[in-house]
CSV table of C-alpha atoms in Angstrom, one decimal:
chain,number,residue,atom,x,y,z
A,4,UNK,CA,0.2,0.5,0.1
A,5,UNK,CA,1.7,3.4,-1.0
A,6,UNK,CA,1.1,6.2,1.5
A,7,UNK,CA,-0.3,9.2,-0.3
A,8,UNK,CA,0.5,12.8,0.6
A,9,UNK,CA,-1.9,15.9,1.0
A,10,UNK,CA,1.2,17.3,0.2
A,11,UNK,CA,3.9,17.1,-1.9
A,12,UNK,CA,4.9,14.0,-4.3
A,13,UNK,CA,7.3,11.7,-4.8
A,14,UNK,CA,8.2,9.5,-7.6
A,15,UNK,CA,10.8,7.0,-8.3
A,16,UNK,CA,13.8,7.9,-10.5
A,17,UNK,CA,15.6,6.6,-13.3
A,18,UNK,CA,18.1,5.6,-10.8
A,19,UNK,CA,16.0,4.1,-7.8
A,20,UNK,CA,16.3,7.2,-5.7
A,21,UNK,CA,13.3,9.1,-5.4
A,22,UNK,CA,12.6,12.8,-5.8
A,23,UNK,CA,9.8,14.9,-3.4
A,24,UNK,CA,8.1,18.1,-5.2
A,25,UNK,CA,5.7,20.6,-3.2
A,26,UNK,CA,4.4,23.6,-4.0
A,27,UNK,CA,4.2,27.1,-2.2
A,28,UNK,CA,2.1,29.8,-3.5
A,29,UNK,CA,1.5,27.6,-6.9
A,30,UNK,CA,5.1,27.4,-8.0
A,31,UNK,CA,6.3,24.0,-8.7
A,32,UNK,CA,9.5,23.4,-6.5
A,33,UNK,CA,12.0,20.6,-6.1
A,34,UNK,CA,13.7,19.4,-4.1
A,35,UNK,CA,17.8,19.6,-3.4
A,36,UNK,CA,18.7,16.0,-4.6
A,37,UNK,CA,17.2,12.6,-4.7
A,38,UNK,CA,16.8,10.9,-1.4
A,39,UNK,CA,17.8,6.6,-1.3
A,40,UNK,CA,14.3,5.9,0.2
A,41,UNK,CA,10.8,6.8,-0.4
A,42,UNK,CA,10.9,7.5,3.8
A,43,UNK,CA,13.8,10.2,3.5
A,44,UNK,CA,11.8,12.8,0.7
A,45,UNK,CA,8.6,11.7,3.2
A,46,UNK,CA,9.9,12.6,5.8
A,47,UNK,CA,11.9,16.1,3.5
A,48,UNK,CA,8.1,16.6,2.8
A,49,UNK,CA,7.2,16.3,6.7
A,50,UNK,CA,9.7,19.1,7.4
A,51,UNK,CA,9.3,21.1,4.1
A,52,UNK,CA,5.3,21.7,5.3
A,53,UNK,CA,6.4,22.6,9.3
A,54,UNK,CA,8.6,25.1,7.6
A,55,UNK,CA,5.7,27.0,5.6
A,56,UNK,CA,3.2,26.7,7.8
A,57,UNK,CA,5.5,28.4,10.3
A,58,UNK,CA,6.4,31.2,8.3
A,59,UNK,CA,10.0,29.6,8.6
A,60,UNK,CA,10.6,28.4,4.7
A,61,UNK,CA,13.0,30.6,2.1
A,62,UNK,CA,13.1,30.1,-1.4
A,63,UNK,CA,15.6,28.1,-2.6
A,64,UNK,CA,15.0,29.6,-6.1
A,65,UNK,CA,15.2,33.2,-3.9
A,66,UNK,CA,19.0,32.8,-5.0
A,67,UNK,CA,19.6,32.2,-8.5
A,68,UNK,CA,18.2,35.9,-8.4
A,69,UNK,CA,21.9,38.0,-9.7
A,70,UNK,CA,22.7,40.4,-7.4
A,71,UNK,CA,22.6,43.0,-9.3
A,72,UNK,CA,18.9,43.4,-10.4
A,73,UNK,CA,18.1,42.9,-6.0
A,74,UNK,CA,20.3,45.8,-5.5
A,75,UNK,CA,18.9,48.0,-8.3
A,76,UNK,CA,14.7,47.0,-7.4
A,77,UNK,CA,16.1,47.6,-3.9
A,78,UNK,CA,17.8,51.6,-5.0
A,79,UNK,CA,13.5,52.2,-7.9
A,80,UNK,CA,12.2,50.7,-4.6
A,81,UNK,CA,14.0,53.2,-2.2
A,82,UNK,CA,13.8,57.0,-5.0
A,83,UNK,CA,9.9,55.8,-5.1
A,84,UNK,CA,9.9,56.4,-1.4
A,85,UNK,CA,11.2,59.1,-1.7
A,86,UNK,CA,9.6,60.8,-4.4
A,87,UNK,CA,6.7,59.6,-2.6
A,88,UNK,CA,7.4,61.8,0.2
A,89,UNK,CA,8.6,64.5,-1.4
A,90,UNK,CA,4.8,65.0,-3.7
A,91,UNK,CA,3.4,64.8,-0.4
A,92,UNK,CA,5.0,67.6,0.8
A,93,UNK,CA,5.3,69.9,-2.1
A,94,UNK,CA,1.2,68.9,-2.8
A,95,UNK,CA,0.6,69.6,1.1
A,96,UNK,CA,-1.1,73.3,0.8
A,97,UNK,CA,-1.1,73.8,4.9
A,98,UNK,CA,2.7,72.3,5.1
A,99,UNK,CA,2.8,76.0,2.8
A,100,UNK,CA,1.1,78.3,4.8
A,101,UNK,CA,2.5,77.0,8.5
A,102,UNK,CA,5.8,78.3,7.7
A,103,UNK,CA,6.8,81.6,8.0
A,104,UNK,CA,7.9,83.1,5.3
A,105,UNK,CA,10.7,85.4,6.3
A,106,UNK,CA,11.8,82.4,8.5
A,107,UNK,CA,11.9,79.3,6.0
A,108,UNK,CA,14.4,77.4,5.8
A,109,UNK,CA,15.3,75.1,2.7
A,110,UNK,CA,15.3,72.3,4.2
A,111,UNK,CA,11.6,72.9,5.0
A,112,UNK,CA,10.4,73.2,1.7
């Protein structure tokens, strides 16, 4: 009798080892290596499921994003945040009227 898991699956590959795969947020993930026994593959799936449910799971494909792409994305996000702050300040007429005219410093504008 084979054991069916409601989360993930295990299959035998041509080398005789077992491959585990599972889905998180609709994305299919494979185990990092094949397992010698079916029990080891199911144990890996159980650990991966527990990690997902605890919120401790880390996407194994996350490290495949080049450093340059991550750096550019974070710079774009910081720039968007700064521009949004400036737009909010400049668009707020109450901010302008609260400043005394002769004492407005450049950094408050």
